[in-house]
Short mmCIF file of C-alpha atoms (C1' of nucleotides) in Angstrom, two decimals:
data_model
loop_
_atom_site.label_atom_id
_atom_site.label_comp_id
_atom_site.label_asym_id
_atom_site.label_seq_id
_atom_site.Cartn_x
_atom_site.Cartn_y
_atom_site.Cartn_z
CA MET A 184 94.44 107.80 111.27
CA ARG A 185 92.13 105.66 109.19
CA VAL A 186 92.22 102.67 111.60
CA PRO A 187 93.41 102.11 115.21
CA VAL A 188 96.80 100.67 116.12
CA ARG A 189 96.99 97.40 118.03
CA VAL A 190 100.15 96.20 119.74
CA ILE A 191 100.34 92.54 120.74
CA ALA A 192 102.66 92.22 123.75
CA THR A 193 103.01 91.46 127.40
CA GLU A 194 103.37 94.48 129.66
CA LYS A 195 107.11 93.85 129.93
CA LEU A 196 107.60 93.67 126.15
CA LEU A 197 105.44 96.75 125.69
CA ASN A 198 107.62 98.69 128.13
CA GLU A 199 110.77 97.56 126.31
CA MET A 200 109.58 98.80 122.90
CA ASP A 201 111.15 102.01 121.63
CA SER A 202 108.65 104.87 121.35
CA GLU A 203 109.33 105.23 117.60
CA VAL A 204 107.50 101.93 117.12
CA PHE A 205 104.22 103.52 118.17
CA ASP A 206 104.81 106.63 116.03
CA GLN A 207 105.55 104.41 113.06
CA ALA A 208 102.49 102.20 113.59
CA VAL A 209 100.38 105.40 113.76
CA ASN A 210 101.91 106.65 110.49
CA VAL A 211 101.08 103.33 108.82
CA ALA A 212 97.47 103.70 110.01
CA THR A 213 97.11 106.82 107.80
CA LEU A 214 97.96 105.06 104.51
CA PRO A 215 95.26 104.78 101.80
CA GLY A 216 93.15 101.63 101.85
CA ILE A 217 94.36 100.25 105.21
CA GLN A 218 91.84 97.92 106.85
CA HIS A 219 90.90 97.02 110.43
CA ARG A 220 94.14 97.72 112.38
CA SER A 221 97.77 98.73 112.03
CA PHE A 222 99.42 95.91 113.99
CA VAL A 223 102.68 95.56 115.91
CA MET A 224 103.81 92.05 116.89
CA PRO A 225 105.46 91.39 120.31
CA ASP A 226 108.99 91.51 118.85
CA GLY A 227 108.30 94.92 117.30
CA HIS A 228 111.02 97.53 117.06
CA TRP A 229 111.90 100.64 115.06
CA GLY A 230 112.37 100.10 111.30
CA TYR A 231 112.54 101.93 107.98
CA GLY A 232 109.15 103.65 107.70
CA PHE A 233 107.07 100.74 109.00
CA PRO A 234 108.07 99.11 112.29
CA ILE A 235 109.76 95.72 112.16
CA GLY A 236 107.04 93.44 113.46
CA GLY A 237 104.49 95.55 111.58
CA VAL A 238 101.45 94.10 109.80
CA ALA A 239 99.15 96.17 107.60
CA ALA A 240 96.56 95.05 105.05
CA PHE A 241 95.28 97.25 102.23
CA ASP A 242 92.11 96.77 100.19
CA VAL A 243 93.43 96.77 96.63
CA GLU A 244 89.94 97.32 95.16
CA GLU A 245 89.57 100.52 97.21
CA GLY A 246 92.78 102.35 96.29
CA GLY A 247 94.93 100.37 98.71
CA VAL A 248 98.68 100.81 98.35
CA ILE A 249 101.81 98.73 98.10
CA SER A 250 104.83 100.06 100.02
CA PRO A 251 108.43 98.77 99.95
CA GLY A 252 108.91 100.09 103.50
CA GLY A 253 106.18 97.70 104.65
CA ILE A 254 108.04 94.75 103.18
CA GLY A 255 111.64 95.55 104.06
CA TYR A 256 114.87 95.88 102.13
CA ASP A 257 115.49 92.16 102.55
CA VAL A 258 112.50 91.06 100.50
CA ASN A 259 111.20 87.58 101.49
CA CYS A 260 113.80 87.19 104.19
CA GLY A 261 112.77 83.96 105.89
CA MET A 262 113.37 80.77 107.79
CA ARG A 263 113.79 77.17 106.72
CA VAL A 264 114.06 74.04 108.87
CA VAL A 265 115.47 70.68 107.73
CA LEU A 266 115.12 67.59 109.92
CA THR A 267 117.59 64.73 110.42
CA ASN A 268 117.35 61.31 112.06
CA LEU A 269 120.60 62.00 113.94
CA THR A 270 120.66 62.53 117.69
CA GLU A 271 122.67 64.86 119.86
CA GLY A 272 124.86 61.86 120.76
CA ASP A 273 125.62 61.26 117.05
CA VAL A 274 126.43 64.87 116.26
CA ARG A 275 128.20 66.34 119.31
CA PRO A 276 131.47 64.41 118.78
CA HIS A 277 131.61 65.74 115.18
CA ILE A 278 130.22 69.23 115.69
CA ARG A 279 133.49 71.06 114.88
CA GLU A 280 134.00 69.10 111.67
CA LEU A 281 130.34 69.55 110.69
CA VAL A 282 130.27 73.31 111.35
CA ASN A 283 133.62 73.81 109.62
CA THR A 284 132.32 71.92 106.56
CA LEU A 285 129.13 74.00 106.51
CA PHE A 286 131.22 77.17 106.82
CA LYS A 287 133.37 76.07 103.86
CA LYS A 288 130.41 75.13 101.64
CA ILE A 289 128.11 78.08 102.36
CA PRO A 290 129.60 81.53 101.72
CA THR A 291 128.87 84.05 104.48
CA GLY A 292 129.38 87.77 104.87
CA VAL A 293 128.60 90.92 102.91
CA GLY A 294 129.08 90.52 99.16
CA GLY A 295 129.70 86.79 99.38
CA GLU A 296 129.70 85.00 96.02
CA GLY A 297 128.09 81.61 95.56
CA PHE A 298 129.28 78.47 93.77
CA VAL A 299 126.48 78.63 91.17
CA LYS A 300 127.87 80.18 87.98
CA LEU A 301 125.19 81.44 85.59
CA SER A 302 124.72 83.65 82.57
CA LYS A 303 122.61 86.70 83.29
CA GLN A 304 119.97 85.31 80.95
CA GLU A 305 119.72 82.07 82.93
CA PHE A 306 119.59 84.20 86.09
CA GLY A 307 116.35 85.68 84.71
CA ARG A 308 114.85 82.20 85.03
CA VAL A 309 115.94 82.04 88.67
CA LEU A 310 114.06 85.31 89.28
CA GLU A 311 110.90 83.99 87.62
CA GLU A 312 110.99 80.40 88.94
CA GLY A 313 112.64 80.56 92.39
CA GLY A 314 112.89 77.22 94.21
CA GLU A 315 111.54 75.39 91.16
CA TRP A 316 114.66 76.48 89.29
CA SER A 317 116.94 75.24 92.09
CA VAL A 318 115.28 71.82 92.29
CA ARG A 319 115.27 71.42 88.50
CA ASN A 320 119.00 72.12 88.51
CA GLY A 321 119.79 69.53 91.17
CA TYR A 322 119.79 71.78 94.24
CA GLY A 323 117.30 70.09 96.51
CA TRP A 324 114.48 67.55 96.41
CA LYS A 325 111.11 67.91 94.69
CA GLU A 326 109.32 67.29 98.00
CA ASP A 327 111.10 70.32 99.50
CA LEU A 328 108.77 72.46 97.37
CA GLU A 329 105.69 70.86 98.97
CA ARG A 330 107.04 72.15 102.29
CA THR A 331 107.82 75.67 101.06
CA GLU A 332 105.44 78.63 101.10
CA LEU A 333 104.02 79.31 97.61
CA ARG A 334 105.79 76.06 96.59
CA GLY A 335 108.93 78.19 96.36
CA MET A 336 107.71 80.28 93.42
CA ALA A 337 105.91 83.61 93.19
CA ASP A 338 104.35 83.01 89.77
CA TRP A 339 103.56 86.67 89.05
CA ALA A 340 107.28 87.56 88.77
CA ASP A 341 108.38 89.50 85.68
CA VAL A 342 112.11 89.96 85.19
CA SER A 343 111.56 92.85 82.76
CA LYS A 344 110.60 94.94 85.83
CA VAL A 345 114.02 94.38 87.46
CA SER A 346 116.87 96.86 86.82
CA LYS A 347 120.17 95.84 85.25
CA LYS A 348 121.85 96.97 88.47
CA ALA A 349 119.73 94.54 90.51
CA ILE A 350 120.62 91.70 88.11
CA ASP A 351 124.31 92.59 88.34
CA ARG A 352 124.19 92.50 92.14
CA GLY A 353 122.29 89.25 92.47
CA PHE A 354 123.40 86.89 89.74
CA ASP A 355 126.46 85.52 91.57
CA GLN A 356 124.87 85.39 95.07
CA ILE A 357 122.75 82.23 94.84
CA GLY A 358 123.48 79.92 97.76
CA THR A 359 124.97 82.60 100.05
CA LEU A 360 124.00 83.39 103.61
CA GLY A 361 124.82 87.10 103.99
CA SER A 362 125.61 88.97 107.18
CA GLY A 363 123.98 90.67 110.16
CA ASN A 364 121.44 88.41 111.83
CA HIS A 365 121.55 85.83 109.03
CA TYR A 366 122.77 82.43 110.11
CA LEU A 367 122.60 78.69 109.71
CA GLU A 368 122.30 76.70 112.91
CA VAL A 369 122.54 73.07 113.97
CA GLN A 370 120.04 72.61 116.80
CA VAL A 371 118.83 69.92 119.15
CA VAL A 372 115.37 68.94 120.41
CA LYS A 373 115.65 68.44 124.19
CA GLU A 374 112.82 66.30 125.52
CA GLU A 375 111.81 68.91 128.11
CA ASN A 376 111.48 71.54 125.34
CA ILE A 377 108.71 69.74 123.45
CA LYS A 378 105.66 71.88 124.24
CA TYR A 379 102.99 70.29 122.04
CA SER A 380 103.91 66.64 121.63
CA GLU A 381 100.99 65.61 119.41
CA VAL A 382 101.95 68.08 116.68
CA ALA A 383 105.71 67.59 117.20
CA LYS A 384 105.26 63.86 116.60
CA LYS A 385 103.21 64.41 113.48
CA TRP A 386 105.91 66.73 112.11
CA GLY A 387 108.60 64.07 112.65
CA ILE A 388 110.20 65.70 115.69
CA PHE A 389 111.54 63.44 118.47
CA PRO A 390 113.52 63.91 121.71
CA GLY A 391 117.28 64.17 121.17
CA GLN A 392 116.88 64.94 117.46
CA VAL A 393 119.23 67.24 115.58
CA VAL A 394 117.69 69.72 113.11
CA VAL A 395 119.04 72.53 110.94
CA MET A 396 117.57 76.04 110.84
CA MET A 397 118.54 78.86 108.51
CA HIS A 398 117.73 82.55 108.31
CA THR A 399 118.58 84.44 105.14
CA GLY A 400 116.91 86.39 102.36
CA SER A 401 117.28 87.99 98.95
CA ARG A 402 120.75 89.52 99.53
CA GLY A 403 121.86 92.27 97.12
CA GLU A 404 119.06 91.36 94.70
CA GLY A 405 116.17 92.25 97.00
CA HIS A 406 118.05 95.24 98.43
CA GLN A 407 118.50 96.79 94.97
CA ILE A 408 114.90 96.09 93.91
CA ALA A 409 113.63 97.75 97.12
CA THR A 410 115.95 100.74 96.57
CA ASP A 411 114.91 101.15 92.91
CA TYR A 412 111.18 101.19 93.70
CA LEU A 413 111.43 103.35 96.83
CA ASP A 414 113.01 106.00 94.55
CA LEU A 415 110.35 105.56 91.88
CA PHE A 416 107.45 105.71 94.37
CA LEU A 417 108.89 108.86 95.99
CA SER A 418 108.94 110.58 92.59
CA VAL A 419 105.31 109.81 91.67
CA MET A 420 103.46 109.36 94.97
CA ARG A 421 102.40 112.98 95.47
CA SER A 422 102.52 114.42 91.96
CA LYS A 423 100.76 111.58 90.16
CA TYR A 424 98.61 109.99 92.89
CA GLY A 425 98.09 112.82 95.39
CA ILE A 426 99.17 110.66 98.34
CA GLU A 427 100.59 112.64 101.28
CA VAL A 428 102.58 110.71 103.88
CA SER A 429 103.95 111.91 107.21
CA ASP A 430 107.30 110.16 106.65
CA LYS A 431 109.12 109.83 103.31
CA GLN A 432 110.07 106.30 104.28
CA LEU A 433 106.42 105.35 103.79
CA ALA A 434 106.76 105.87 100.01
CA CYS A 435 103.97 103.91 98.32
CA ALA A 436 101.77 103.73 95.23
CA PRO A 437 98.28 102.39 94.60
CA PHE A 438 98.51 98.63 94.05
CA TYR A 439 96.58 99.02 90.79
CA SER A 440 98.83 101.69 89.25
CA ASN A 441 101.59 101.20 86.69
CA GLU A 442 104.26 101.75 89.32
CA GLY A 443 102.48 99.61 91.92
CA GLN A 444 102.13 96.71 89.51
CA ASP A 445 105.74 97.02 88.34
CA TYR A 446 107.00 96.79 91.94
CA TRP A 447 104.63 93.89 92.65
CA LYS A 448 106.20 91.95 89.75
CA ALA A 449 109.76 93.01 90.63
CA MET A 450 109.17 92.17 94.31
CA ALA A 451 108.16 88.66 93.17
CA CYS A 452 111.57 88.35 91.47
CA ALA A 453 113.27 89.14 94.81
CA VAL A 454 110.93 86.65 96.50
CA ASN A 455 111.99 84.01 93.99
CA PHE A 456 115.66 84.85 94.46
CA SER A 457 115.35 84.19 98.17
CA PHE A 458 113.51 80.90 97.58
CA ALA A 459 116.25 79.80 95.16
CA ASN A 460 118.89 80.96 97.63
CA ARG A 461 117.56 79.00 100.61
CA GLN A 462 116.78 75.98 98.42
CA THR A 463 120.35 75.93 97.11
CA ILE A 464 121.73 76.29 100.64
CA VAL A 465 119.67 73.25 101.72
CA HIS A 466 121.45 71.26 99.01
CA ARG A 467 124.82 72.31 100.44
CA VAL A 468 123.66 71.49 103.99
CA ARG A 469 122.79 67.96 102.85
CA GLU A 470 126.22 67.65 101.21
CA ALA A 471 127.96 68.83 104.38
CA PHE A 472 126.08 66.30 106.56
CA SER A 473 126.72 63.56 104.00
CA GLU A 474 130.47 64.26 104.03
CA THR A 475 130.67 64.45 107.80
CA PHE A 476 128.55 61.39 108.62
CA ARG A 477 129.45 59.35 105.48
CA LYS A 478 125.87 58.58 104.55
CA ASP A 479 123.43 59.85 101.90
CA ALA A 480 121.20 62.74 102.94
CA GLU A 481 118.23 60.37 102.38
CA ALA A 482 119.69 57.88 104.85
CA LEU A 483 120.22 60.74 107.31
CA GLY A 484 116.49 61.58 107.07
CA MET A 485 117.18 65.12 105.88
CA SER A 486 113.70 66.05 104.76
CA GLN A 487 112.57 69.63 104.94
CA LEU A 488 110.02 70.45 107.62
CA PHE A 489 108.99 73.87 106.33
CA GLU A 490 110.07 77.22 105.03
CA ILE A 491 108.31 80.50 105.67
CA ALA A 492 109.18 84.15 105.07
CA HIS A 493 108.66 87.16 107.33
CA ASN A 494 109.27 90.11 104.93
CA ARG A 495 106.71 90.16 102.15
CA ALA A 496 103.44 91.49 100.85
CA THR A 497 100.93 88.82 99.77
CA LEU A 498 97.47 88.99 98.20
CA GLU A 499 95.08 87.15 100.53
CA ARG A 500 91.37 86.96 101.22
CA HIS A 501 90.30 88.08 104.68
CA GLN A 502 87.04 89.03 106.34
CA VAL A 503 86.70 92.65 107.44
CA ASN A 504 83.46 93.55 109.22
CA GLY A 505 81.90 90.35 107.95
CA VAL A 506 82.78 91.00 104.30
CA THR A 507 85.45 88.97 102.49
CA ARG A 508 87.92 91.25 100.75
CA GLN A 509 91.01 90.88 98.59
CA LEU A 510 93.79 92.43 100.67
CA LEU A 511 97.48 93.07 100.15
CA VAL A 512 98.89 91.99 103.51
CA HIS A 513 102.26 93.59 104.30
CA ARG A 514 104.28 91.64 106.86
CA LYS A 515 107.61 93.17 107.79
CA GLY A 516 109.36 91.13 110.41
CA ALA A 517 106.13 89.21 110.95
CA THR A 518 105.49 85.56 110.10
CA ALA A 519 102.42 84.36 108.25
CA ALA A 520 100.30 82.19 110.57
CA TYR A 521 97.86 80.29 108.35
CA TYR A 522 95.59 78.43 110.73
CA ALA A 523 93.78 75.18 109.84
CA GLY A 524 91.12 75.80 107.25
CA ARG A 525 92.98 78.56 105.37
CA GLU A 526 93.66 77.82 101.70
CA GLU A 527 97.37 78.70 102.12
CA VAL A 528 98.07 75.75 104.46
CA PRO A 529 100.12 73.08 102.61
CA ALA A 530 98.42 69.67 102.35
CA PHE A 531 100.69 67.97 104.90
CA PHE A 532 99.78 70.50 107.61
CA ARG A 533 96.08 70.77 106.76
CA ASP A 534 94.76 69.32 110.05
CA GLU A 535 96.79 71.44 112.48
CA GLY A 536 97.70 74.56 110.47
CA SER A 537 100.97 75.93 109.11
CA PRO A 538 104.19 75.81 111.09
CA VAL A 539 105.65 79.13 112.25
CA ILE A 540 109.43 79.42 112.59
CA ILE A 541 110.71 81.98 115.09
CA GLY A 542 114.47 82.36 115.11
CA GLY A 543 116.22 83.44 118.28
CA SER A 544 119.80 84.39 119.04
CA MET A 545 122.70 81.95 118.68
CA GLU A 546 122.97 81.74 122.47
CA THR A 547 119.38 81.26 123.52
CA GLY A 548 117.56 79.14 120.95
CA SER A 549 114.58 79.27 118.59
CA TYR A 550 111.01 77.97 118.33
CA LEU A 551 108.70 76.06 116.04
CA LEU A 552 105.06 76.98 116.55
CA VAL A 553 101.77 76.23 114.86
CA ALA A 554 99.30 78.87 113.66
CA MET A 555 96.17 79.30 115.79
CA PRO A 556 92.67 80.43 114.72
CA GLY A 557 93.05 83.67 116.71
CA ALA A 558 95.33 84.81 113.90
CA SER A 559 92.16 85.66 111.97
CA GLU A 560 92.38 88.89 114.01
CA THR A 561 95.93 89.71 112.77
CA PHE A 562 95.43 88.89 109.07
CA CYS A 563 97.15 85.55 109.76
CA SER A 564 100.31 87.00 111.29
CA THR A 565 102.53 86.40 114.29
CA ALA A 566 106.02 87.29 115.56
CA HIS A 567 109.23 86.48 113.68
CA GLY A 568 112.11 86.66 116.16
CA SER A 569 113.38 87.96 119.47
CA GLY A 570 113.80 91.58 118.47
CA ARG A 571 116.86 93.58 119.44
CA THR A 572 116.98 95.45 122.73
CA MET A 573 120.05 97.52 121.83
CA SER A 574 121.92 98.83 118.80
CA ARG A 575 124.66 96.84 117.12
CA ALA A 576 127.13 99.55 118.17
CA ARG A 577 126.18 99.19 121.82
CA ALA A 578 126.42 95.39 121.63
CA LYS A 579 129.94 95.69 120.21
CA HIS A 580 130.82 97.99 123.08
CA ILE A 581 129.65 95.45 125.67
CA TRP A 582 130.88 92.14 124.19
CA ARG A 583 134.09 90.97 122.48
CA GLY A 584 133.58 88.47 119.65
CA GLU A 585 136.54 86.23 120.56
CA GLU A 586 135.51 86.05 124.19
CA LEU A 587 131.91 85.28 123.29
CA LEU A 588 133.01 82.44 120.97
CA ARG A 589 135.09 80.89 123.77
CA SER A 590 132.29 81.26 126.28
CA MET A 591 129.75 79.70 123.90
CA GLU A 592 132.06 76.79 123.12
CA SER A 593 132.36 76.07 126.85
CA ARG A 594 128.55 75.89 126.87
CA GLY A 595 128.51 73.45 123.94
CA ILE A 596 127.83 75.88 121.06
CA TYR A 597 130.46 75.91 118.31
CA VAL A 598 130.27 79.05 116.11
CA ARG A 599 132.15 79.96 112.92
CA ALA A 600 131.83 83.55 111.74
CA GLN A 601 133.31 85.77 109.06
CA GLY A 602 134.07 88.63 111.47
CA MET A 603 134.32 89.05 115.26
CA GLY A 604 132.37 92.33 115.21
CA GLY A 605 129.39 90.48 113.77
CA VAL A 606 129.59 87.91 116.58
CA ALA A 607 129.44 90.60 119.29
CA GLU A 608 126.50 92.31 117.54
CA GLU A 609 124.52 89.07 117.67
CA ALA A 610 125.15 88.30 121.37
CA GLY A 611 122.13 86.74 123.06
CA GLY A 612 122.07 89.60 125.54
CA ALA A 613 121.36 92.08 122.71
CA TYR A 614 117.98 90.42 122.13
CA LYS A 615 114.67 90.25 123.95
CA ASN A 616 113.69 87.08 125.77
CA ILE A 617 112.35 84.78 123.05
CA ASP A 618 110.28 82.77 125.57
CA GLU A 619 108.38 85.93 126.40
CA VAL A 620 107.79 86.81 122.73
CA VAL A 621 106.49 83.30 122.04
CA GLU A 622 104.32 83.36 125.16
CA ALA A 623 102.80 86.69 124.07
CA THR A 624 101.74 85.17 120.73
CA HIS A 625 100.29 82.15 122.55
CA VAL A 626 98.28 84.26 125.01
CA ALA A 627 97.02 86.34 122.08
CA GLY A 628 95.83 83.10 120.44
CA ILE A 629 97.75 83.64 117.21
CA SER A 630 100.38 80.87 117.46
CA ARG A 631 101.19 78.02 119.86
CA PRO A 632 104.70 76.71 120.66
CA VAL A 633 105.47 73.17 119.47
CA VAL A 634 109.14 72.87 120.38
CA ARG A 635 111.98 75.05 121.57
CA LEU A 636 115.26 74.30 119.77
CA VAL A 637 118.67 74.91 121.34
CA PRO A 638 121.88 75.55 119.38
CA LEU A 639 124.81 73.12 118.99
CA GLY A 640 126.61 74.92 116.19
CA ASN A 641 126.15 78.03 114.08
CA ILE A 642 127.67 79.74 111.04
CA LYS A 643 127.15 83.43 110.36
CA GLY A 644 128.44 86.43 108.40
"C1'" DA B 32 119.29 93.99 105.72
"C1'" DT B 33 123.06 96.07 102.13
"C1'" DG B 34 129.35 95.66 96.77
"C1'" DT B 35 126.99 98.99 104.91
"C1'" DG B 36 127.78 106.06 105.43
"C1'" DC B 37 127.86 111.56 101.81
#
DNA sequence: ATGTGC
């Protein structure tokens, strides 16, 4: 091990973690160029190579590596929140119509095709321009970009580093949600769930308000790019760069190598795909609300609060032992928490720090938080979700999709899903207690809860 | 996560 491992958790969460998490965090701590600590966030669980909830930063000037396993197959998977000026009283009577309209307008499920029809050449521009492309083509508002990480565009993207296969998989998937734990949810702000009213008010959040949250990523595009470069790194890692790893799933290459740079530029294309994807979905969400409530999206106050990813590597400056270094921070199932004073904080949030979006299960709710200065310890990182407590197979054994839908509807949550198996897999009971995860990040001083959001309606794959 | 596994 080149650095120690640090797990951020309460005792209960620590006891719930599978033992593979610790083995994996130890493996990560052996990789070339790693700095300070190999971290696990409180929602950590077993993943491909690196744990989900893993954070590792590599000094790129000192032979530090880039590793697809530290980023995840779903490159730049992330969260976006759009506000409305509607209240629970406005929306509840129309929730079925609203959710059905959303379900019709936003394709869900594996292999779902979007409504955006493009030539493969034009698709290259999507991969290089991300959310900028979407907004320029009428999918979203210019000000959405001011409230998106990196302004919705990783500007180092180079489409020539992306395989034809990846292009073929991605070019018809813009504006699609996907499957698994990806979802789009209509949520409500209950007065008693506002935890930090000063910041909530500044962000335009009020008691009774309805907001929209989504969780999706780079679909087949990012998956293929990750697959392509995992293969490439495996073939050169030992022979060309002499890097020995304890687990093949930790395939990596020096950041400043031909292969490392090619993946860095291809990864940015997957990042841009996911920005364009979520941006285009926001456009459809506004259309669905407009149709249901017979008002323009502007009149419905549908401005974007924020969007932030939890599966990416980013070049950032951090202090290590009092020296500022250029680090490649890998966050896999970990949200960036840029506290006030960091250059990454968008202008609107400069005084309080960046929002953090932590998605929970469709039964239990989600959180908005704000980054805290203690995140300087974790390379500006915090948790990203609840974290599963059991396999999808086990969840399907315990719950029946149809039954769960009926039970949720009786509790005021209307869900539309592509398949009933997927519903059972995502049962609230298959996840850790999100309140506990959030509390662990607060106690650690890395992020502070602003509001807990509870579901009214949800669409999923 | 994924045109879901070999």
